[in-house]
Amino acid sequence: MSRKLEKITPRDENFAQWYTDIVVNADLISYGPAKGTMIFKPYGYAIWENIQKYLDQKFKELKVTNVYFPLLIPKSLFDKEKEHIEGFSPEIATVTKVGDKKLEEELYIRPTSEVLFGTFFAKEIQGYRDLPLLYNQWVNVLRWEKTTRPFLRTSEFLWQEGHTIHANAQEAKDFTLKILDVYSKFAEEALLLPVIRGQKTEREKFAGALETYTIESLMYDGQALQCGTSHYFGQNFAKPFDIKFTNQDNQLEYAYSTSWGVSTRTIGAIIMTHGDDHGLVLPPMIAPTQVMIVPVKNDDTLLTVAEQIKKQLGNFRVVIDESEKSFGYKLANAEIKGIPVRIEIGPRDLEQESVIITRRDTFEKVQVKISEVLATVNKLFTEISANLFNRALANRQQRTIKVNSYEEYKEILKQKNALFLVPFCGALACENIIKEETQTVSRCIPFDISQDVSEQCFRCDNPAQYLVYFARAY
Amino acid sequence: MSRKLEKITPRDENFAQWYTDIVVNADLISYGPAKGTMIFKPYGYAIWENIQKYLDQKFKELKVTNVYFPLLIPKSLFDKEKEHIEGFSPEIATVTKVGDKKLEEELYIRPTSEVLFGTFFAKEIQGYRDLPLLYNQWVNVLRWEKTTRPFLRTSEFLWQEGHTIHANAQEAKDFTLKILDVYSKFAEEALLLPVIRGQKTEREKFAGALETYTIESLMYDGQALQCGTSHYFGQNFAKPFDIKFTNQDNQLEYAYSTSWGVSTRTIGAIIMTHGDDHGLVLPPMIAPTQVMIVPVKNDDTLLTVAEQIKKQLGNFRVVIDESEKSFGYKLANAEIKGIPVRIEIGPRDLEQESVIITRRDTFEKVQVKISEVLATVNKLFTEISANLFNRALANRQQRTIKVNSYEEYKEILKQKNALFLVPFCGALACENIIKEETQTVSRCIPFDISQDVSEQCFRCDNPAQYLVYFARAY
């Protein structure tokens, strides 16, 4: 690319503009021609491929198998589950014609595929021995958005959607929680995002679900982002879709279903959690390039050493920047792309059989012997991972505020974004008012805080049902 | 599944019904609720995943990188290249509204993505140093079909579409041929389909292309199937989409583009080439399960031996059938699913420390010592692969007929499906008549036959331009 590296707006000056500068300048995306669509460029898509590889393996360990269900859903089918269609209908792109010919029945582009899986399960299962069925698909979905932002909110996005069906309620519920475990481990280990595990309130749960479980993270600017959800439907889909099986007592019974998803939004979370004024900062585990080797110039001696080092780092994803750009450009490019570790090879260091290794998160440099590069990179990846995670956790902790009064809540919001822990009544009406007045929404009823609550709701003074996190959110 | 194994219609009795019986009974697919759509069940999707793994690696060896471009294309954009839109317009599913709101501009669901890549390339490239760009995406596309058949012709299908852009015509053309090499090696090595490499005639080339290259295979019933195509566009897309770059002489020049694709149709080709009256027969390289181990009963001794054998076969994809089905059902299930090698473990053979190994293609059985299972399976895979390929090649050779007269051509067609090699004038009008009168179409102008032709066109008696293959086709 003859692309110039543009100046990035400082993060604390204008976070939204900083974000836009990063996604474009780090070569992650380009804007698509249809409203609210985006193009995943090679570097952006490679991050998603690494996320896929990680999650796909974890799903397979739970005996989940991949399938592919159609993009188009007949309107009449989607309309069968009332809450579900009410939740999604304003966002659904609809095919009404092919060529010049009007279709007899309108077709919806999937915003999610519960109704397709439901229809399939109804045909597929007969007895309890057929259960459970544990399916997943990696697909594109469409949900029309008024205002869009790359990764965070686009008309089309990529995700995995898992759909399972079980012979009893407990097993289904347990499975949603097993998946939540996979998701939180994925977020914390692979993306280095500290997450809060919990349950969604009545207002925030998935359209049609009995219970929605979630992992929530807090971005650098103090706004929350949902990183993955897992839904327990009970028999909510089994009834309208007639998913019945013969149970062990030889009785016909409606089956119990779940669904769960992680999307390309998580790439937005990585950017907004770890990025800095120099560009992207990528977690080593999902970075497309983990180590960038930059020779001071492209001469044979330096390139030979570069190749030796690349060989030494055999198991890592290593690129030697042999482009015709200047040395300075190459360093800046490695920075803006958030490559975890950069190795500079210059003639003076070579005299001492050493190279300079720079870590992206802190810009600390060390001079190391060539023979010790692998050990150093291994050590740095551990340190970088710990540092990124802890930095994000410190930001969240520093912004977490326990509040009992709505006045105080609103006062703090005037000054900053925070993650509020509040006693809450749980009522839909109360939550609607909070949303309208403060543009904050509940994130979850956290698992790891005792829910033995004796206080009043922070807003309406009715008895609180649980302690809930609220925040502004993406 | 409590699914019963249904009787399969004999292949020679009714090939179309045989095909339908196979795709359903081998658990590859289920029908989707919207017209012409299908569901890839786990077993069917796993074949596609293996195809993806194979091709993705080959593309990456050519320095092609993966990207993701949007599903929806604004109508005005698609309409820019005249031949392209004329070719595709009757098949395009069109989004006209979101929720209840009519869109200002209609959006096409991609039937292919040349126009999106074209628009992107125009923004992205500036000088010759930016070139080539070599991109690929694994996506769903929609082309509405009047009559549909699983894998072969569905409204939605999965494929990879590669799109590249180059600084000169020769390099672009060479790249289309490099990809054709990848495709033919893939077909012959992984799918065991003997293919004919060649160029499409004027009538059959891709809408908008200067040249279309293809690999063609012949199914068991003597109908042809196109397994992959690679298109050279010259500057056909560069001009309407204004894809210009500064060349080495510092002049603005239109760039040269290509595209190429392989789809889930290839799974149909595998079925129709290798399958038999007992079910699917899968090539070892892409079989989801390469070895099925079937203990005569689920007792501890037999299962322990099964586990030992599975361990011995560590690098292969091996499944032990521990289900509660009868032994007979398990054998039939391994047959219908086309699993290349089946290992039966029974107490009597165990006394001699041996097991029975059956190959799926010929049903030959051998009794082998447990210690020799790995060596035997390795040997069998080589033999099975050679046999499947040679069997398909023999069928094609036996059906290939060189014909010079249109009367003879029509006479033969009354009796059977054949692959005709004919001297042909190349004229669109002449080919249209052949299609109309005989429902046969040209497959390709083959590379490996001397095109120094002095004969007359087999139909119109004008001077022939080349020797061309014609056939009925899927």
mmCIF file of N, CA and C in Angstrom, chain A residues 1-2 30-34 37-42 45 49 60 65-72 74 77 89-99 103 106-107 109-110 116 120 123-124 126 129-130 133 135 140 142 144 156 158 324, chain B residues 1-2 30-34 37-42 45 49 60 65-72 74 77 89-99 106-107 109-110 116 120 123-124 126 129-130 133 135 140 142 144 156 158 324:
data_model
loop_
_atom_site.group_PDB
_atom_site.id
_atom_site.type_symbol
_atom_site.label_atom_id
_atom_site.label_comp_id
_atom_site.label_asym_id
_atom_site.label_seq_id
_atom_site.Cartn_x
_atom_site.Cartn_y
_atom_site.Cartn_z
ATOM 1 N N MET A 1 0.837 -1.204 0.000
ATOM 2 C CA MET A 1 0.000 0.000 0.000
ATOM 3 C C MET A 1 0.874 1.257 0.000
ATOM 4 N N SER A 2 0.472 2.231 -0.748
ATOM 5 C CA SER A 2 1.187 3.498 -0.642
ATOM 6 C C SER A 2 0.514 4.381 0.415
ATOM 7 N N SER A 30 -12.453 -1.223 5.722
ATOM 8 C CA SER A 30 -12.777 -0.150 4.804
ATOM 9 C C SER A 30 -14.311 -0.093 4.813
ATOM 10 N N TYR A 31 -14.895 1.028 4.462
ATOM 11 C CA TYR A 31 -16.353 1.112 4.490
ATOM 12 C C TYR A 31 -16.957 0.487 3.230
ATOM 13 N N GLY A 32 -18.057 -0.247 3.396
ATOM 14 C CA GLY A 32 -18.747 -0.851 2.254
ATOM 15 C C GLY A 32 -19.671 0.160 1.605
ATOM 16 N N PRO A 33 -20.105 -0.107 0.363
ATOM 17 C CA PRO A 33 -20.956 0.862 -0.333
ATOM 18 C C PRO A 33 -22.392 0.931 0.203
ATOM 19 N N ALA A 34 -22.939 -0.180 0.714
ATOM 20 C CA ALA A 34 -24.300 -0.104 1.268
ATOM 21 C C ALA A 34 -24.197 0.429 2.696
ATOM 22 N N THR A 37 -22.451 -0.963 6.203
ATOM 23 C CA THR A 37 -21.694 -2.202 5.982
ATOM 24 C C THR A 37 -20.200 -1.888 5.977
ATOM 25 N N MET A 38 -19.415 -2.891 6.281
ATOM 26 C CA MET A 38 -17.971 -2.694 6.282
ATOM 27 C C MET A 38 -17.260 -3.865 5.626
ATOM 28 N N ILE A 39 -16.065 -3.566 5.155
ATOM 29 C CA ILE A 39 -15.209 -4.571 4.535
ATOM 30 C C ILE A 39 -14.135 -4.955 5.549
ATOM 31 N N PHE A 40 -14.008 -6.239 5.821
ATOM 32 C CA PHE A 40 -12.894 -6.713 6.649
ATOM 33 C C PHE A 40 -11.681 -6.844 5.743
ATOM 34 N N LYS A 41 -10.698 -5.980 5.938
ATOM 35 C CA LYS A 41 -9.455 -6.122 5.179
ATOM 36 C C LYS A 41 -8.639 -7.289 5.760
ATOM 37 N N PRO A 42 -7.584 -7.704 5.059
ATOM 38 C CA PRO A 42 -6.860 -8.909 5.514
ATOM 39 C C PRO A 42 -6.469 -8.866 6.989
ATOM 40 N N TYR A 45 -9.611 -9.241 9.172
ATOM 41 C CA TYR A 45 -10.215 -10.570 9.077
ATOM 42 C C TYR A 45 -9.343 -11.624 9.752
ATOM 43 N N GLU A 49 -10.292 -14.670 12.211
ATOM 44 C CA GLU A 49 -9.915 -16.069 11.979
ATOM 45 C C GLU A 49 -9.264 -16.677 13.226
ATOM 46 N N LYS A 60 -15.884 -27.713 19.979
ATOM 47 C CA LYS A 60 -15.737 -29.119 19.612
ATOM 48 C C LYS A 60 -15.414 -29.974 20.831
ATOM 49 N N THR A 65 -21.135 -29.621 17.068
ATOM 50 C CA THR A 65 -20.691 -29.766 15.679
ATOM 51 C C THR A 65 -21.182 -28.587 14.845
ATOM 52 N N ASN A 66 -20.417 -28.282 13.804
ATOM 53 C CA ASN A 66 -20.770 -27.175 12.928
ATOM 54 C C ASN A 66 -21.766 -27.604 11.858
ATOM 55 N N VAL A 67 -22.646 -26.677 11.529
ATOM 56 C CA VAL A 67 -23.663 -26.882 10.491
ATOM 57 C C VAL A 67 -23.774 -25.570 9.720
ATOM 58 N N TYR A 68 -24.591 -25.581 8.668
ATOM 59 C CA TYR A 68 -24.922 -24.322 8.002
ATOM 60 C C TYR A 68 -26.405 -24.294 7.651
ATOM 61 N N PHE A 69 -27.073 -23.290 8.188
ATOM 62 C CA PHE A 69 -28.506 -23.110 7.931
ATOM 63 C C PHE A 69 -28.707 -21.930 6.985
ATOM 64 N N PRO A 70 -29.846 -21.896 6.263
ATOM 65 C CA PRO A 70 -30.015 -20.865 5.225
ATOM 66 C C PRO A 70 -30.065 -19.430 5.749
ATOM 67 N N LEU A 71 -29.716 -18.527 4.868
ATOM 68 C CA LEU A 71 -29.742 -17.088 5.142
ATOM 69 C C LEU A 71 -31.161 -16.549 5.224
ATOM 70 N N LEU A 72 -32.061 -17.128 4.413
ATOM 71 C CA LEU A 72 -33.400 -16.545 4.259
ATOM 72 C C LEU A 72 -34.461 -17.320 5.047
ATOM 73 N N PRO A 74 -38.653 -17.567 5.734
ATOM 74 C CA PRO A 74 -39.993 -17.098 5.332
ATOM 75 C C PRO A 74 -40.639 -16.307 6.477
ATOM 76 N N LEU A 77 -42.784 -17.993 9.146
ATOM 77 C CA LEU A 77 -42.057 -18.812 10.114
ATOM 78 C C LEU A 77 -41.530 -17.941 11.240
ATOM 79 N N SER A 89 -38.324 -7.270 14.609
ATOM 80 C CA SER A 89 -38.912 -6.844 13.333
ATOM 81 C C SER A 89 -38.436 -5.490 12.782
ATOM 82 N N PRO A 90 -38.192 -4.469 13.618
ATOM 83 C CA PRO A 90 -37.791 -3.204 12.985
ATOM 84 C C PRO A 90 -36.424 -3.257 12.310
ATOM 85 N N GLU A 91 -35.631 -4.266 12.619
ATOM 86 C CA GLU A 91 -34.251 -4.327 12.122
ATOM 87 C C GLU A 91 -34.079 -5.277 10.944
ATOM 88 N N ILE A 92 -35.175 -5.926 10.509
ATOM 89 C CA ILE A 92 -35.006 -7.017 9.563
ATOM 90 C C ILE A 92 -35.041 -6.575 8.110
ATOM 91 N N ALA A 93 -33.966 -6.877 7.384
ATOM 92 C CA ALA A 93 -33.927 -6.618 5.940
ATOM 93 C C ALA A 93 -34.751 -7.692 5.245
ATOM 94 N N THR A 94 -35.609 -7.248 4.322
ATOM 95 C CA THR A 94 -36.597 -8.150 3.737
ATOM 96 C C THR A 94 -36.469 -8.225 2.223
ATOM 97 N N VAL A 95 -36.398 -9.455 1.730
ATOM 98 C CA VAL A 95 -36.357 -9.678 0.287
ATOM 99 C C VAL A 95 -37.789 -9.810 -0.197
ATOM 100 N N THR A 96 -38.151 -8.953 -1.166
ATOM 101 C CA THR A 96 -39.522 -8.995 -1.667
ATOM 102 C C THR A 96 -39.584 -9.413 -3.129
ATOM 103 N N LYS A 97 -38.438 -9.407 -3.822
ATOM 104 C CA LYS A 97 -38.484 -9.787 -5.235
ATOM 105 C C LYS A 97 -37.174 -10.396 -5.706
ATOM 106 N N VAL A 98 -37.278 -11.145 -6.789
ATOM 107 C CA VAL A 98 -36.116 -11.737 -7.430
ATOM 108 C C VAL A 98 -36.157 -11.302 -8.882
ATOM 109 N N GLY A 99 -35.078 -10.664 -9.337
ATOM 110 C CA GLY A 99 -35.124 -10.048 -10.657
ATOM 111 C C GLY A 99 -36.282 -9.054 -10.652
ATOM 112 N N LEU A 103 -41.996 -11.826 -5.001
ATOM 113 C CA LEU A 103 -42.126 -13.124 -4.333
ATOM 114 C C LEU A 103 -43.519 -13.285 -3.744
ATOM 115 N N GLU A 106 -42.728 -12.884 1.495
ATOM 116 C CA GLU A 106 -41.502 -12.148 1.783
ATOM 117 C C GLU A 106 -40.521 -13.035 2.549
ATOM 118 N N LEU A 107 -39.242 -12.801 2.308
ATOM 119 C CA LEU A 107 -38.205 -13.561 3.000
ATOM 120 C C LEU A 107 -37.354 -12.611 3.838
ATOM 121 N N ILE A 109 -33.925 -11.729 5.852
ATOM 122 C CA ILE A 109 -32.521 -12.105 6.028
ATOM 123 C C ILE A 109 -32.301 -12.334 7.521
ATOM 124 N N ARG A 110 -31.732 -13.477 7.887
ATOM 125 C CA ARG A 110 -31.623 -13.845 9.304
ATOM 126 C C ARG A 110 -30.966 -12.737 10.133
ATOM 127 N N LEU A 116 -35.194 -21.109 12.473
ATOM 128 C CA LEU A 116 -34.756 -22.152 11.529
ATOM 129 C C LEU A 116 -34.333 -23.413 12.280
ATOM 130 N N PHE A 120 -36.137 -27.151 12.262
ATOM 131 C CA PHE A 120 -35.327 -28.331 11.979
ATOM 132 C C PHE A 120 -35.416 -29.342 13.135
ATOM 133 N N LYS A 123 -38.485 -31.503 13.201
ATOM 134 C CA LYS A 123 -38.484 -32.618 12.247
ATOM 135 C C LYS A 123 -37.518 -33.715 12.681
ATOM 136 N N GLU A 124 -36.423 -33.309 13.335
ATOM 137 C CA GLU A 124 -35.288 -34.215 13.502
ATOM 138 C C GLU A 124 -35.401 -35.130 14.719
ATOM 139 N N GLN A 126 -37.084 -37.434 17.746
ATOM 140 C CA GLN A 126 -38.245 -38.242 18.063
ATOM 141 C C GLN A 126 -38.225 -38.658 19.532
ATOM 142 N N ARG A 129 -33.471 -40.436 23.220
ATOM 143 C CA ARG A 129 -32.142 -40.899 22.811
ATOM 144 C C ARG A 129 -31.535 -40.023 21.713
ATOM 145 N N ASP A 130 -32.355 -39.264 21.016
ATOM 146 C CA ASP A 130 -31.847 -38.356 19.974
ATOM 147 C C ASP A 130 -31.225 -37.107 20.578
ATOM 148 N N LEU A 133 -29.013 -32.344 20.886
ATOM 149 C CA LEU A 133 -28.327 -31.970 19.641
ATOM 150 C C LEU A 133 -27.611 -30.650 19.912
ATOM 151 N N TYR A 135 -25.421 -27.833 18.135
ATOM 152 C CA TYR A 135 -25.004 -27.308 16.833
ATOM 153 C C TYR A 135 -24.453 -25.890 16.942
ATOM 154 N N ASN A 140 -22.871 -14.913 8.636
ATOM 155 C CA ASN A 140 -23.214 -13.487 8.615
ATOM 156 C C ASN A 140 -24.681 -13.323 9.001
ATOM 157 N N LEU A 142 -27.848 -10.032 9.618
ATOM 158 C CA LEU A 142 -28.149 -8.622 9.380
ATOM 159 C C LEU A 142 -29.121 -8.077 10.409
ATOM 160 N N TRP A 144 -30.539 -4.160 10.953
ATOM 161 C CA TRP A 144 -30.388 -2.802 10.468
ATOM 162 C C TRP A 144 -30.188 -1.834 11.621
ATOM 163 N N GLU A 156 -24.579 -5.515 8.849
ATOM 164 C CA GLU A 156 -24.215 -6.922 8.726
ATOM 165 C C GLU A 156 -23.049 -7.177 9.679
ATOM 166 N N LEU A 158 -20.520 -10.594 11.484
ATOM 167 C CA LEU A 158 -20.181 -12.016 11.487
ATOM 168 C C LEU A 158 -20.235 -12.505 12.925
ATOM 169 N N GLU A 324 9.887 -1.788 0.869
ATOM 170 C CA GLU A 324 10.826 -0.736 0.477
ATOM 171 C C GLU A 324 10.629 0.551 1.268
ATOM 172 N N MET B 1 -29.630 -40.177 16.421
ATOM 173 C CA MET B 1 -30.866 -40.136 15.641
ATOM 174 C C MET B 1 -31.583 -41.480 15.694
ATOM 175 N N SER B 2 -32.866 -41.421 15.775
ATOM 176 C CA SER B 2 -33.614 -42.665 15.671
ATOM 177 C C SER B 2 -33.983 -42.925 14.201
ATOM 178 N N SER B 30 -30.712 -31.419 5.003
ATOM 179 C CA SER B 30 -32.151 -31.404 5.216
ATOM 180 C C SER B 30 -32.640 -30.222 4.387
ATOM 181 N N TYR B 31 -33.908 -30.208 4.004
ATOM 182 C CA TYR B 31 -34.393 -29.105 3.195
ATOM 183 C C TYR B 31 -34.738 -27.901 4.076
ATOM 184 N N GLY B 32 -34.391 -26.689 3.594
ATOM 185 C CA GLY B 32 -34.709 -25.460 4.318
ATOM 186 C C GLY B 32 -36.134 -25.033 4.029
ATOM 187 N N PRO B 33 -36.694 -24.138 4.869
ATOM 188 C CA PRO B 33 -38.089 -23.736 4.668
ATOM 189 C C PRO B 33 -38.297 -22.791 3.475
ATOM 190 N N ALA B 34 -37.310 -21.966 3.142
ATOM 191 C CA ALA B 34 -37.477 -21.108 1.966
ATOM 192 C C ALA B 34 -37.122 -21.912 0.723
ATOM 193 N N THR B 37 -33.657 -23.720 -0.690
ATOM 194 C CA THR B 37 -32.562 -23.620 0.278
ATOM 195 C C THR B 37 -32.364 -24.963 0.965
ATOM 196 N N MET B 38 -31.167 -25.184 1.473
ATOM 197 C CA MET B 38 -30.892 -26.437 2.155
ATOM 198 C C MET B 38 -30.083 -26.198 3.419
ATOM 199 N N ILE B 39 -30.215 -27.154 4.313
ATOM 200 C CA ILE B 39 -29.480 -27.124 5.572
ATOM 201 C C ILE B 39 -28.325 -28.106 5.458
ATOM 202 N N PHE B 40 -27.124 -27.651 5.720
ATOM 203 C CA PHE B 40 -25.977 -28.561 5.802
ATOM 204 C C PHE B 40 -25.984 -29.167 7.194
ATOM 205 N N LYS B 41 -26.275 -30.449 7.303
ATOM 206 C CA LYS B 41 -26.194 -31.124 8.585
ATOM 207 C C LYS B 41 -24.707 -31.369 8.926
ATOM 208 N N PRO B 42 -24.416 -31.777 10.170
ATOM 209 C CA PRO B 42 -22.997 -31.882 10.562
ATOM 210 C C PRO B 42 -22.147 -32.687 9.585
ATOM 211 N N TYR B 45 -21.661 -30.688 6.343
ATOM 212 C CA TYR B 45 -20.831 -29.502 6.535
ATOM 213 C C TYR B 45 -19.370 -29.876 6.779
ATOM 214 N N GLU B 49 -15.933 -28.360 5.329
ATOM 215 C CA GLU B 49 -14.826 -27.865 6.159
ATOM 216 C C GLU B 49 -13.492 -28.472 5.709
ATOM 217 N N LYS B 60 -3.139 -19.736 0.444
ATOM 218 C CA LYS B 60 -2.162 -19.004 1.259
ATOM 219 C C LYS B 60 -0.740 -19.217 0.733
ATOM 220 N N THR B 65 -4.700 -13.641 0.607
ATOM 221 C CA THR B 65 -5.181 -13.469 1.986
ATOM 222 C C THR B 65 -6.706 -13.411 2.017
ATOM 223 N N ASN B 66 -7.260 -13.843 3.141
ATOM 224 C CA ASN B 66 -8.709 -13.839 3.292
ATOM 225 C C ASN B 66 -9.226 -12.486 3.766
ATOM 226 N N VAL B 67 -10.409 -12.157 3.274
ATOM 227 C CA VAL B 67 -11.090 -10.908 3.622
ATOM 228 C C VAL B 67 -12.573 -11.237 3.753
ATOM 229 N N TYR B 68 -13.364 -10.233 4.163
ATOM 230 C CA TYR B 68 -14.818 -10.414 4.108
ATOM 231 C C TYR B 68 -15.467 -9.139 3.602
ATOM 232 N N PHE B 69 -16.199 -9.269 2.505
ATOM 233 C CA PHE B 69 -16.892 -8.135 1.897
ATOM 234 C C PHE B 69 -18.391 -8.280 2.155
ATOM 235 N N PRO B 70 -19.135 -7.156 2.126
ATOM 236 C CA PRO B 70 -20.548 -7.211 2.522
ATOM 237 C C PRO B 70 -21.439 -8.079 1.622
ATOM 238 N N LEU B 71 -22.526 -8.533 2.223
ATOM 239 C CA LEU B 71 -23.534 -9.334 1.531
ATOM 240 C C LEU B 71 -24.346 -8.501 0.544
ATOM 241 N N LEU B 72 -24.577 -7.233 0.899
ATOM 242 C CA LEU B 72 -25.522 -6.411 0.124
ATOM 243 C C LEU B 72 -24.806 -5.419 -0.793
ATOM 244 N N PRO B 74 -25.514 -2.177 -3.455
ATOM 245 C CA PRO B 74 -26.495 -1.222 -3.994
ATOM 246 C C PRO B 74 -26.711 -1.486 -5.483
ATOM 247 N N LEU B 77 -24.632 0.240 -8.160
ATOM 248 C CA LEU B 77 -23.256 -0.223 -8.280
ATOM 249 C C LEU B 77 -23.190 -1.455 -9.183
ATOM 250 N N SER B 89 -28.978 -10.546 -13.594
ATOM 251 C CA SER B 89 -30.159 -9.877 -13.043
ATOM 252 C C SER B 89 -31.387 -10.772 -12.779
ATOM 253 N N PRO B 90 -31.701 -11.753 -13.638
ATOM 254 C CA PRO B 90 -32.930 -12.521 -13.346
ATOM 255 C C PRO B 90 -32.832 -13.357 -12.071
ATOM 256 N N GLU B 91 -31.611 -13.588 -11.577
ATOM 257 C CA GLU B 91 -31.411 -14.498 -10.447
ATOM 258 C C GLU B 91 -31.218 -13.761 -9.125
ATOM 259 N N ILE B 92 -31.262 -12.429 -9.150
ATOM 260 C CA ILE B 92 -30.827 -11.695 -7.958
ATOM 261 C C ILE B 92 -31.958 -11.429 -6.976
ATOM 262 N N ALA B 93 -31.786 -11.902 -5.746
ATOM 263 C CA ALA B 93 -32.725 -11.605 -4.669
ATOM 264 C C ALA B 93 -32.478 -10.175 -4.197
ATOM 265 N N THR B 94 -33.567 -9.427 -4.052
ATOM 266 C CA THR B 94 -33.453 -7.992 -3.828
ATOM 267 C C THR B 94 -34.145 -7.566 -2.537
ATOM 268 N N VAL B 95 -33.412 -6.839 -1.714
ATOM 269 C CA VAL B 95 -33.969 -6.288 -0.475
ATOM 270 C C VAL B 95 -34.554 -4.929 -0.802
ATOM 271 N N THR B 96 -35.844 -4.769 -0.527
ATOM 272 C CA THR B 96 -36.491 -3.485 -0.822
ATOM 273 C C THR B 96 -36.947 -2.753 0.432
ATOM 274 N N LYS B 97 -36.965 -3.468 1.584
ATOM 275 C CA LYS B 97 -37.398 -2.768 2.796
ATOM 276 C C LYS B 97 -36.762 -3.355 4.046
ATOM 277 N N VAL B 98 -36.754 -2.531 5.074
ATOM 278 C CA VAL B 98 -36.278 -2.948 6.391
ATOM 279 C C VAL B 98 -37.406 -2.670 7.364
ATOM 280 N N GLY B 99 -37.833 -3.709 8.086
ATOM 281 C CA GLY B 99 -39.026 -3.551 8.911
ATOM 282 C C GLY B 99 -40.156 -3.144 7.977
ATOM 283 N N GLU B 106 -32.688 0.055 -3.741
ATOM 284 C CA GLU B 106 -32.748 -1.395 -3.559
ATOM 285 C C GLU B 106 -31.353 -1.975 -3.370
ATOM 286 N N LEU B 107 -31.283 -3.037 -2.592
ATOM 287 C CA LEU B 107 -30.007 -3.695 -2.349
ATOM 288 C C LEU B 107 -30.070 -5.132 -2.856
ATOM 289 N N ILE B 109 -28.688 -8.971 -2.960
ATOM 290 C CA ILE B 109 -27.874 -9.938 -2.241
ATOM 291 C C ILE B 109 -26.842 -10.478 -3.227
ATOM 292 N N ARG B 110 -25.585 -10.458 -2.843
ATOM 293 C CA ARG B 110 -24.503 -10.813 -3.789
ATOM 294 C C ARG B 110 -24.757 -12.175 -4.448
ATOM 295 N N LEU B 116 -18.119 -5.276 -5.826
ATOM 296 C CA LEU B 116 -17.652 -4.796 -4.521
ATOM 297 C C LEU B 116 -16.130 -4.726 -4.486
ATOM 298 N N PHE B 120 -13.696 -1.377 -4.210
ATOM 299 C CA PHE B 120 -12.659 -1.326 -3.183
ATOM 300 C C PHE B 120 -11.280 -1.101 -3.811
ATOM 301 N N LYS B 123 -10.437 2.413 -4.769
ATOM 302 C CA LYS B 123 -10.042 3.301 -3.664
ATOM 303 C C LYS B 123 -8.641 2.962 -3.151
ATOM 304 N N GLU B 124 -8.291 1.671 -3.236
ATOM 305 C CA GLU B 124 -7.141 1.182 -2.489
ATOM 306 C C GLU B 124 -5.810 1.346 -3.216
ATOM 307 N N GLN B 126 -2.907 2.876 -5.754
ATOM 308 C CA GLN B 126 -2.439 4.116 -6.336
ATOM 309 C C GLN B 126 -1.333 3.839 -7.354
ATOM 310 N N ARG B 129 3.451 -0.238 -7.213
ATOM 311 C CA ARG B 129 3.995 -0.934 -6.046
ATOM 312 C C ARG B 129 2.908 -1.519 -5.144
ATOM 313 N N ASP B 130 1.683 -1.004 -5.265
ATOM 314 C CA ASP B 130 0.559 -1.542 -4.469
ATOM 315 C C ASP B 130 0.064 -2.874 -5.026
ATOM 316 N N LEU B 133 -2.898 -7.179 -5.636
ATOM 317 C CA LEU B 133 -3.646 -7.519 -4.418
ATOM 318 C C LEU B 133 -4.333 -8.857 -4.679
ATOM 319 N N TYR B 135 -6.860 -11.465 -3.041
ATOM 320 C CA TYR B 135 -7.834 -11.655 -1.963
ATOM 321 C C TYR B 135 -8.745 -12.859 -2.209
ATOM 322 N N ASN B 140 -21.384 -17.060 1.647
ATOM 323 C CA ASN B 140 -22.630 -17.503 1.021
ATOM 324 C C ASN B 140 -23.004 -16.540 -0.097
ATOM 325 N N LEU B 142 -26.244 -15.886 -3.296
ATOM 326 C CA LEU B 142 -27.591 -16.281 -3.719
ATOM 327 C C LEU B 142 -27.777 -16.120 -5.214
ATOM 328 N N TRP B 144 -31.034 -17.153 -7.638
ATOM 329 C CA TRP B 144 -32.338 -17.815 -7.612
ATOM 330 C C TRP B 144 -32.442 -18.849 -8.730
ATOM 331 N N GLU B 156 -29.292 -20.558 -2.414
ATOM 332 C CA GLU B 156 -28.115 -20.087 -1.682
ATOM 333 C C GLU B 156 -27.066 -21.189 -1.752
ATOM 334 N N LEU B 158 -22.637 -22.046 -0.754
ATOM 335 C CA LEU B 158 -21.399 -21.593 -0.129
ATOM 336 C C LEU B 158 -20.275 -21.746 -1.141
ATOM 337 N N GLU B 324 -26.099 -47.371 20.673
ATOM 338 C CA GLU B 324 -26.869 -48.533 21.132
ATOM 339 C C GLU B 324 -27.547 -49.292 19.990
#
